[in-house]
XYZ file of C-alpha atoms in Angstrom:
561
model
C 25.682 -136.957 190.618
C 24.236 -136.727 187.111
C 26.113 -135.421 184.101
C 23.757 -132.418 183.725
C 24.238 -131.473 187.383
C 28.013 -131.524 186.989
C 27.703 -129.342 183.909
C 25.571 -126.779 185.748
C 27.995 -126.589 188.659
C 30.995 -126.221 186.397
C 29.233 -123.497 184.349
C 28.327 -121.590 187.514
C 31.910 -121.671 188.791
C 33.101 -120.493 185.377
C 30.608 -117.658 185.619
C 32.004 -116.599 189.010
C 35.539 -116.602 187.629
C 34.494 -114.470 184.664
C 32.767 -111.905 186.887
C 35.903 -111.650 189.045
C 38.022 -111.132 185.904
C 35.594 -108.429 184.776
C 36.007 -106.488 188.042
C 39.814 -106.754 187.733
C 39.804 -105.470 184.143
C 37.766 -102.376 184.974
C 39.501 -98.986 185.005
C 42.470 -100.299 183.038
C 44.342 -98.175 180.551
C 45.847 -99.554 177.314
C 48.805 -98.556 175.221
C 48.728 -97.703 171.488
C 48.840 -101.389 170.540
C 45.996 -102.417 172.872
C 47.966 -103.953 175.765
C 46.975 -103.155 179.320
C 49.112 -100.677 181.212
C 49.692 -102.627 184.417
C 51.939 -102.035 187.383
C 55.654 -102.573 186.956
C 55.655 -105.861 188.881
C 52.772 -107.071 186.714
C 54.731 -106.082 183.586
C 57.483 -108.448 184.680
C 54.942 -111.144 185.339
C 53.457 -110.889 181.851
C 56.822 -109.968 180.294
C 55.455 -106.969 178.459
C 57.240 -103.645 177.887
C 55.375 -100.452 176.949
C 58.427 -98.299 176.370
C 58.273 -98.242 172.591
C 60.970 -96.816 170.335
C 59.614 -97.446 166.803
C 60.098 -94.814 164.167
C 57.158 -92.898 162.739
C 56.875 -91.934 159.087
C 56.327 -88.361 158.057
C 53.047 -87.361 156.483
C 54.729 -87.186 153.102
C 55.972 -90.754 153.388
C 52.581 -91.962 154.628
C 50.976 -90.410 151.548
C 53.570 -92.073 149.284
C 52.804 -95.446 150.934
C 49.076 -94.993 150.411
C 49.708 -94.231 146.737
C 51.830 -97.367 146.412
C 49.146 -99.548 147.992
C 46.424 -98.002 145.827
C 47.993 -99.396 142.605
C 49.611 -102.440 144.195
C 50.746 -105.199 141.847
C 52.122 -108.218 143.669
C 54.040 -109.399 140.609
C 55.876 -106.095 140.125
C 59.526 -105.908 141.127
C 59.234 -102.166 141.703
C 56.244 -102.560 144.068
C 58.085 -105.164 146.135
C 61.287 -103.153 146.293
C 59.391 -100.050 147.319
C 57.357 -101.810 149.987
C 60.602 -103.258 151.379
C 61.930 -99.689 151.571
C 58.896 -98.582 153.569
C 59.085 -101.662 155.826
C 62.698 -100.786 156.594
C 61.612 -97.260 157.520
C 58.659 -98.570 159.596
C 55.038 -99.206 158.605
C 52.477 -97.027 160.338
C 50.065 -98.984 162.543
C 47.065 -97.584 160.647
C 48.357 -98.994 157.330
C 49.850 -102.299 158.503
C 46.691 -104.278 157.754
C 46.604 -103.026 154.150
C 50.283 -103.826 153.680
C 49.857 -107.357 154.955
C 46.753 -107.845 152.836
C 48.679 -106.837 149.703
C 51.801 -108.894 150.440
C 49.824 -112.035 151.311
C 47.546 -111.746 148.273
C 44.418 -112.261 150.350
C 41.937 -111.086 147.681
C 43.303 -113.345 144.897
C 43.459 -116.323 147.303
C 39.823 -115.869 148.338
C 38.633 -115.275 144.745
C 40.327 -118.391 143.385
C 39.310 -120.773 146.249
C 36.182 -122.891 146.311
C 36.037 -122.649 150.104
C 33.356 -120.403 151.655
C 34.184 -119.041 155.108
C 30.572 -118.183 155.948
C 29.287 -121.532 154.781
C 31.903 -123.308 156.889
C 30.755 -121.375 159.997
C 27.186 -122.533 159.388
C 28.332 -126.126 159.194
C 30.390 -125.842 162.381
C 27.416 -124.331 164.187
C 25.548 -127.693 164.074
C 27.884 -129.685 166.380
C 28.349 -126.694 168.645
C 24.593 -126.433 169.170
C 24.344 -130.184 169.869
C 27.098 -129.828 172.463
C 25.505 -126.751 174.028
C 28.638 -124.699 173.358
C 28.884 -121.131 172.198
C 31.977 -119.159 171.196
C 30.638 -116.254 173.221
C 31.207 -118.131 176.482
C 34.657 -119.603 176.307
C 35.009 -120.507 179.977
C 31.713 -122.378 180.078
C 32.565 -123.920 176.687
C 35.826 -125.304 178.128
C 33.970 -126.792 181.090
C 31.258 -128.320 178.913
C 33.697 -129.785 176.380
C 35.929 -131.195 179.125
C 33.005 -132.894 180.870
C 31.656 -134.225 177.604
C 35.057 -135.610 176.655
C 35.520 -137.271 180.052
C 31.980 -138.660 180.253
C 31.648 -140.033 176.742
C 35.296 -140.736 175.908
C 35.643 -142.423 172.535
C 32.256 -144.143 172.627
C 30.215 -141.256 171.381
C 26.814 -142.228 170.010
C 27.009 -145.877 171.040
C 24.302 -147.541 173.074
C 20.819 -148.817 172.574
C 18.406 -146.226 171.239
C 20.890 -143.318 171.565
C 20.633 -140.703 168.821
C 23.631 -140.508 166.499
C 25.466 -137.277 167.388
C 26.445 -134.831 164.705
C 29.965 -134.472 166.128
C 32.898 -136.769 166.628
C 35.494 -137.274 169.302
C 37.968 -135.456 167.105
C 35.606 -132.474 166.876
C 35.398 -132.282 170.677
C 39.195 -132.537 170.995
C 39.722 -129.697 168.511
C 36.986 -127.485 169.997
C 38.372 -127.948 173.494
C 42.011 -127.369 172.537
C 41.133 -124.122 170.732
C 39.023 -122.921 173.657
C 41.891 -123.628 176.045
C 44.413 -121.804 173.910
C 42.196 -118.711 173.698
C 42.758 -118.209 177.413
C 46.537 -118.279 176.926
C 46.746 -116.055 173.878
C 47.636 -112.442 174.819
C 45.692 -112.326 178.083
C 46.560 -108.621 178.561
C 45.332 -107.431 175.149
C 42.088 -105.550 175.197
C 40.553 -107.683 172.453
C 41.036 -110.867 174.494
C 41.271 -109.705 178.098
C 38.569 -110.231 180.676
C 34.852 -110.254 180.139
C 34.212 -106.949 178.418
C 32.021 -106.901 175.295
C 35.119 -106.214 173.173
C 36.982 -109.153 174.691
C 33.993 -111.506 174.320
C 33.648 -110.610 170.643
C 37.415 -110.881 170.109
C 37.549 -114.370 171.624
C 34.512 -115.398 169.496
C 36.251 -114.174 166.318
C 39.443 -115.985 167.182
C 37.502 -119.232 167.925
C 35.694 -119.052 164.612
C 38.855 -118.329 162.547
C 40.747 -121.302 164.102
C 37.790 -123.678 163.765
C 37.350 -122.669 160.117
C 41.011 -123.261 159.295
C 40.910 -126.705 160.936
C 38.025 -127.559 158.636
C 39.652 -125.895 155.628
C 42.912 -127.853 155.963
C 42.285 -131.140 157.837
C 45.750 -132.451 156.820
C 47.260 -129.650 158.928
C 44.368 -129.233 161.357
C 44.944 -127.205 164.504
C 48.064 -127.175 166.610
C 49.268 -125.053 169.504
C 50.761 -121.791 168.314
C 48.133 -121.108 165.649
C 46.041 -119.138 168.138
C 48.859 -116.600 168.503
C 49.152 -116.200 164.701
C 45.423 -115.773 164.225
C 45.156 -113.326 167.136
C 47.876 -111.064 165.677
C 46.120 -111.137 162.278
C 42.808 -110.222 163.947
C 44.472 -107.194 165.554
C 45.185 -105.855 162.045
C 42.474 -107.313 159.787
C 38.766 -108.168 159.765
C 37.578 -111.612 160.704
C 37.303 -113.153 157.244
C 40.415 -111.344 156.044
C 42.311 -112.755 159.025
C 41.162 -116.261 158.134
C 42.501 -115.919 154.562
C 45.708 -114.305 155.836
C 46.188 -117.298 158.147
C 45.521 -119.598 155.244
C 48.136 -117.794 153.116
C 50.739 -118.013 155.877
C 50.193 -121.704 156.526
C 49.588 -122.918 152.982
C 51.910 -120.906 150.735
C 55.380 -122.536 150.348
C 57.056 -119.190 150.801
C 55.826 -118.795 154.387
C 55.096 -121.356 157.140
C 54.207 -124.503 155.235
C 57.405 -126.098 156.565
C 56.521 -125.346 160.176
C 53.026 -126.644 160.806
C 51.599 -130.138 160.505
C 49.586 -132.514 162.658
C 52.511 -134.182 164.450
C 54.985 -131.248 164.449
C 57.618 -133.143 162.401
C 58.121 -130.172 160.058
C 58.972 -127.700 162.760
C 61.296 -130.260 164.340
C 63.133 -130.501 161.023
C 63.409 -126.681 160.790
C 64.787 -126.588 164.335
C 67.577 -128.948 163.186
C 68.200 -126.663 160.208
C 68.573 -123.711 162.586
C 70.974 -125.829 164.681
C 73.116 -126.222 161.595
C 73.046 -122.435 161.049
C 74.108 -121.935 164.635
C 76.989 -124.447 164.296
C 78.335 -122.702 161.176
C 77.828 -119.059 162.150
C 78.350 -119.272 165.924
C 80.363 -122.452 166.527
C 81.649 -121.430 169.994
C 78.145 -120.509 171.195
C 76.717 -123.711 169.754
C 79.322 -125.744 171.649
C 78.665 -123.759 174.806
C 74.912 -124.352 174.678
C 75.479 -128.026 174.079
C 77.867 -128.231 177.019
C 75.301 -126.775 179.429
C 72.595 -129.103 178.150
C 70.482 -126.621 176.199
C 69.246 -127.855 172.831
C 67.916 -125.635 170.062
C 64.563 -127.388 170.295
C 64.057 -125.956 173.796
C 63.869 -122.330 172.656
C 63.639 -122.295 168.851
C 60.441 -124.281 168.613
C 58.435 -121.785 170.766
C 59.944 -118.943 168.710
C 58.948 -120.497 165.438
C 55.471 -121.749 166.390
C 54.420 -118.316 167.750
C 56.470 -116.211 165.335
C 58.308 -114.407 168.132
C 55.156 -112.964 169.723
C 56.697 -113.664 173.129
C 59.084 -110.739 172.685
C 58.209 -108.064 175.285
C 58.292 -105.054 172.919
C 55.291 -105.239 170.619
C 56.617 -102.683 168.144
C 59.531 -105.063 167.535
C 57.126 -107.999 167.121
C 55.147 -106.170 164.434
C 58.383 -105.153 162.604
C 59.416 -108.835 162.655
C 56.074 -109.794 161.202
C 56.392 -107.174 158.473
C 59.672 -108.725 157.420
C 58.354 -112.312 157.595
C 55.329 -111.467 155.477
C 57.685 -109.794 152.973
C 60.369 -112.475 152.739
C 58.838 -115.631 154.221
C 60.583 -118.434 156.051
C 64.089 -116.969 155.551
C 63.070 -113.993 157.696
C 62.054 -116.412 160.497
C 65.634 -117.721 160.553
C 67.025 -114.200 160.321
C 65.054 -113.201 163.410
C 66.175 -116.227 165.446
C 69.822 -115.748 164.475
C 69.646 -112.070 165.385
C 68.258 -112.870 168.840
C 71.005 -115.389 169.464
C 73.717 -112.981 168.302
C 72.477 -110.200 170.560
C 72.367 -112.558 173.512
C 75.659 -114.267 172.762
C 77.867 -112.422 175.261
C 75.415 -113.052 178.111
C 74.907 -116.677 177.192
C 78.658 -117.343 177.138
C 78.899 -116.072 180.705
C 76.276 -118.548 181.979
C 77.116 -122.121 182.825
C 73.789 -123.338 184.237
C 70.902 -124.630 182.135
C 68.528 -123.079 184.609
C 69.901 -119.645 183.778
C 70.468 -120.080 180.040
C 67.020 -121.275 179.013
C 64.971 -118.533 180.782
C 67.188 -115.879 179.105
C 66.341 -117.359 175.676
C 62.636 -117.865 176.359
C 62.119 -114.485 178.033
C 64.305 -112.119 175.989
C 65.278 -109.052 178.064
C 63.674 -105.707 177.341
C 66.894 -103.981 176.427
C 67.668 -106.579 173.717
C 64.200 -106.641 172.169
C 63.751 -102.843 172.013
C 62.961 -101.673 168.488
C 65.955 -99.277 168.334
C 68.303 -102.143 169.199
C 66.763 -105.275 167.738
C 65.364 -104.146 164.366
C 68.568 -102.541 162.982
C 70.438 -105.735 163.917
C 67.738 -107.769 162.210
C 68.162 -105.898 158.956
C 71.906 -106.424 159.086
C 71.479 -110.178 159.379
C 71.239 -112.051 156.078
C 69.892 -115.517 155.371
C 69.557 -116.533 151.716
C 67.139 -119.136 150.337
C 70.019 -121.215 148.981
C 71.520 -121.347 152.446
C 68.263 -122.738 153.816
C 68.203 -125.407 151.078
C 71.817 -126.401 151.716
C 71.307 -126.646 155.466
C 68.074 -128.550 155.024
C 69.779 -131.001 152.680
C 72.558 -131.440 155.216
C 70.043 -132.286 157.947
C 68.312 -134.761 155.690
C 71.610 -136.412 154.826
C 72.578 -136.735 158.472
C 69.165 -138.195 159.341
C 69.543 -140.819 156.593
C 73.238 -141.665 156.984
C 74.222 -140.340 160.365
C 76.643 -137.475 161.069
C 80.303 -137.821 160.192
C 79.898 -140.761 157.833
C 82.077 -140.872 154.780
C 80.316 -140.792 151.457
C 82.649 -143.391 149.973
C 81.650 -147.002 150.310
C 84.610 -149.382 150.716
C 84.523 -152.935 149.442
C 85.000 -155.358 152.255
C 87.320 -158.380 151.958
C 84.364 -160.769 152.131
C 82.750 -158.934 149.262
C 85.898 -159.184 147.194
C 86.209 -162.858 147.905
C 82.642 -163.624 146.985
C 83.182 -162.308 143.422
C 80.706 -162.771 140.646
C 77.368 -161.024 141.006
C 78.127 -159.812 144.500
C 81.245 -158.021 143.243
C 79.234 -156.410 140.433
C 76.580 -155.303 142.919
C 79.254 -153.713 145.112
C 80.716 -151.851 142.156
C 77.269 -150.764 141.091
C 76.581 -149.583 144.595
C 79.774 -147.567 144.588
C 78.763 -145.821 141.406
C 75.302 -145.056 142.800
C 76.789 -143.792 146.056
C 78.968 -141.384 144.158
C 75.940 -139.853 142.464
C 73.853 -139.511 145.630
C 74.271 -136.651 148.086
C 75.386 -137.820 151.511
C 76.269 -136.186 154.777
C 79.472 -134.358 155.518
C 81.366 -131.354 154.276
C 82.412 -132.970 150.997
C 78.792 -133.597 150.017
C 77.849 -130.011 150.783
C 80.777 -128.684 148.762
C 79.910 -130.871 145.782
C 76.293 -129.751 145.771
C 77.225 -126.099 146.134
C 79.842 -126.256 143.354
C 77.381 -127.900 141.004
C 74.866 -125.175 141.702
C 77.567 -122.580 141.190
C 78.568 -124.059 137.851
C 74.964 -124.071 136.620
C 74.488 -120.568 137.880
C 77.628 -119.335 136.117
C 76.657 -121.024 132.869
C 73.244 -119.359 132.960
C 74.775 -116.017 133.860
C 77.363 -116.153 131.064
C 74.671 -117.142 128.576
C 72.630 -114.100 129.632
C 75.683 -111.906 129.345
C 76.402 -113.098 125.775
C 72.746 -112.559 124.835
C 72.769 -109.082 126.355
C 76.039 -108.273 124.633
C 74.622 -109.221 121.240
C 71.508 -107.180 122.045
C 73.613 -104.199 123.011
C 75.544 -104.387 119.715
C 72.273 -104.605 117.789
C 70.891 -101.573 119.670
C 74.124 -99.647 118.983
C 73.863 -100.310 115.237
C 70.198 -99.242 115.349
C 71.043 -96.011 117.109
C 73.671 -95.240 114.475
C 71.100 -95.591 111.707
C 68.263 -93.760 113.436
C 68.255 -90.161 114.793
C 69.192 -89.814 118.469
C 66.206 -89.563 120.794
C 65.559 -86.465 122.812
C 66.523 -88.203 126.010
C 68.822 -91.178 126.409
C 68.856 -93.175 129.656
C 72.364 -94.108 130.684
C 72.686 -97.850 131.123
C 73.906 -99.281 134.406
C 77.451 -100.476 134.637
C 78.140 -104.188 134.938
C 76.852 -106.913 132.668
C 75.236 -109.034 135.372
C 71.816 -107.413 135.021
C 69.237 -109.565 133.327
C 66.905 -108.302 130.640
C 64.032 -108.069 133.128
C 66.264 -105.994 135.436
C 67.187 -103.689 132.542
C 63.453 -103.145 131.936
C 63.036 -102.358 135.588
C 65.899 -99.842 135.336
C 64.149 -97.871 132.611
C 60.707 -98.183 134.203
C 62.179 -97.066 137.539
C 63.002 -93.594 136.127
C 59.402 -92.559 136.033
C 58.861 -93.983 139.499
C 61.730 -91.908 140.911
C 59.921 -88.759 139.861
C 57.280 -89.575 142.468
C 59.370 -91.209 145.163
C 62.678 -89.402 144.917
C 66.189 -90.830 144.535
C 66.406 -92.432 148.026
C 65.787 -95.871 146.614
C 68.247 -95.650 143.706
C 70.045 -98.943 143.272
C 67.157 -101.107 144.507
C 66.888 -102.749 141.100
C 70.540 -103.793 141.155
C 70.247 -105.470 144.588
C 69.684 -108.856 142.984
C 72.735 -108.440 140.773
C 74.831 -107.488 143.767
C 73.677 -110.569 145.686
C 74.246 -112.796 142.644
C 77.852 -111.605 142.304
C 78.498 -112.723 145.895
C 76.593 -115.995 145.594
C 79.399 -118.329 144.651
C 81.921 -116.776 147.055
C 79.421 -117.245 149.882
C 78.735 -120.824 148.876
C 82.391 -121.762 148.772
C 83.102 -119.985 152.059
C 80.280 -121.856 153.789
C 81.621 -125.159 152.488
C 85.158 -124.376 153.562
C 83.920 -123.730 157.085
C 82.595 -127.309 157.222
C 85.747 -129.022 156.002
C 88.871 -130.022 157.882
C 92.164 -129.061 156.183
C 93.091 -132.703 155.551
C 89.764 -133.348 153.863
C 90.355 -130.833 151.036
C 91.578 -132.869 148.093
C 93.480 -131.479 145.137
C 90.308 -131.516 143.092
C 88.419 -129.619 145.753
C 91.187 -127.024 145.962
C 90.867 -126.380 142.276
C 87.084 -126.006 142.545
C 87.370 -123.704 145.516
C 89.978 -121.618 143.719
C 87.643 -121.253 140.757
C 84.850 -120.128 143.072
C 87.128 -117.552 144.706
C 88.109 -116.119 141.341
C 84.479 -115.258 140.672
């Protein structure tokens, strides 16, 4: 049988499957987020809940949010604090795309980039035409690409008199993988479900966005999970805007740069970081999961790569995305920790891996409901410095192994050798003392050094502000009192920029009311707890006998803060 005959037969069978899918998708109703309202047994099959409990903003609040977005300034502290306030209350579905666009800085990213989305699509069109593949026929495209890959293998273009193709084996691999993932990405959403005109166009848009990003960032390329991210963005934004939003999420250090790469080493590292969080915050649960044979990589990696789009309640998924787009990678860890905390009591009662893992991968409806999950999410805190400390701990353990002592002892043979060897040993000891190594002592040392630098900077700012306050007091004594004097905030931990925000915020309160009073001092409140939290985290890692006298003094100083 010839290659062309096989392609025709495969394409015809794909056409029959698509017509069957079209008949099944007829007469379906969809919820407010675009998911098909299926029978209850089908809801369990697709793990999708349509009983939403998200809060809706009043018309006054919606108007205030529109005004905020109209003069949005991504570098403004007031804008960010106000948008966080609205995200906490709940972003309306009609404005979510605008909010994401502002937070991700899509316009500035597109304007400052040399990459042209439309030009890239024209370049990609050439190999697709040569392969006889169209993004408007995904099923037939999968069949064609699979047959081409199997028939030609890695010897594309070789042979006597054969024309040189304008595509490579890597191109075919990427095209085929993207086409396959389109069939798995939200199969019950109206923009991707079945063979309707809307679904065909939605699949074509998703295919183009993913192909364009693979060309835009070849060092990252395409990996499984990206199709879910791009599909969610396309539900809220236009095609080109969704591409630049995906670029911002995957390229900006604040977001998902540490999750995606060609060989998935970055996400594996972040899974280990989460494992450290779990050991420190939920030690009993961590030990229990380990005892039943469940590793964090089994459930955390799917959560991270798809950004929790597997949760059954879509209003909760969108609220999670709002928080991630606002705060970045730390919000990803917050979400994962919240899920584990809500499931802790059920997990502790299970002793079989076959029961534990499905519970984590298919979170129950009652746990993921907006009214339950989102308040718990906002009450869970993960700071950037915690991420850095945990990441450093993982790197130390990978280099030196867990439980190793940071002190290097001189062996008897090294002492006997003397001379240069003895000098090398002493030099190695000095170097080892300076380097960060695994274990609780290393973490405590790093945290205390950071705390000392932080305190020095803070005291310097306080002295500067005190001198400035004295100067302003003398100036006020010489000059007539103004008509209106703003009362300064109590506490000397506010920086000069925060004092400026305090005065600027007065005018803003006239428009938005006093509900958000104290937003500007949030950073000062967190900073006052910084050192206490750092010392507490380090103490949790240390055994009582490991705390030396010097460490006790350092910890006491941190507590006195």
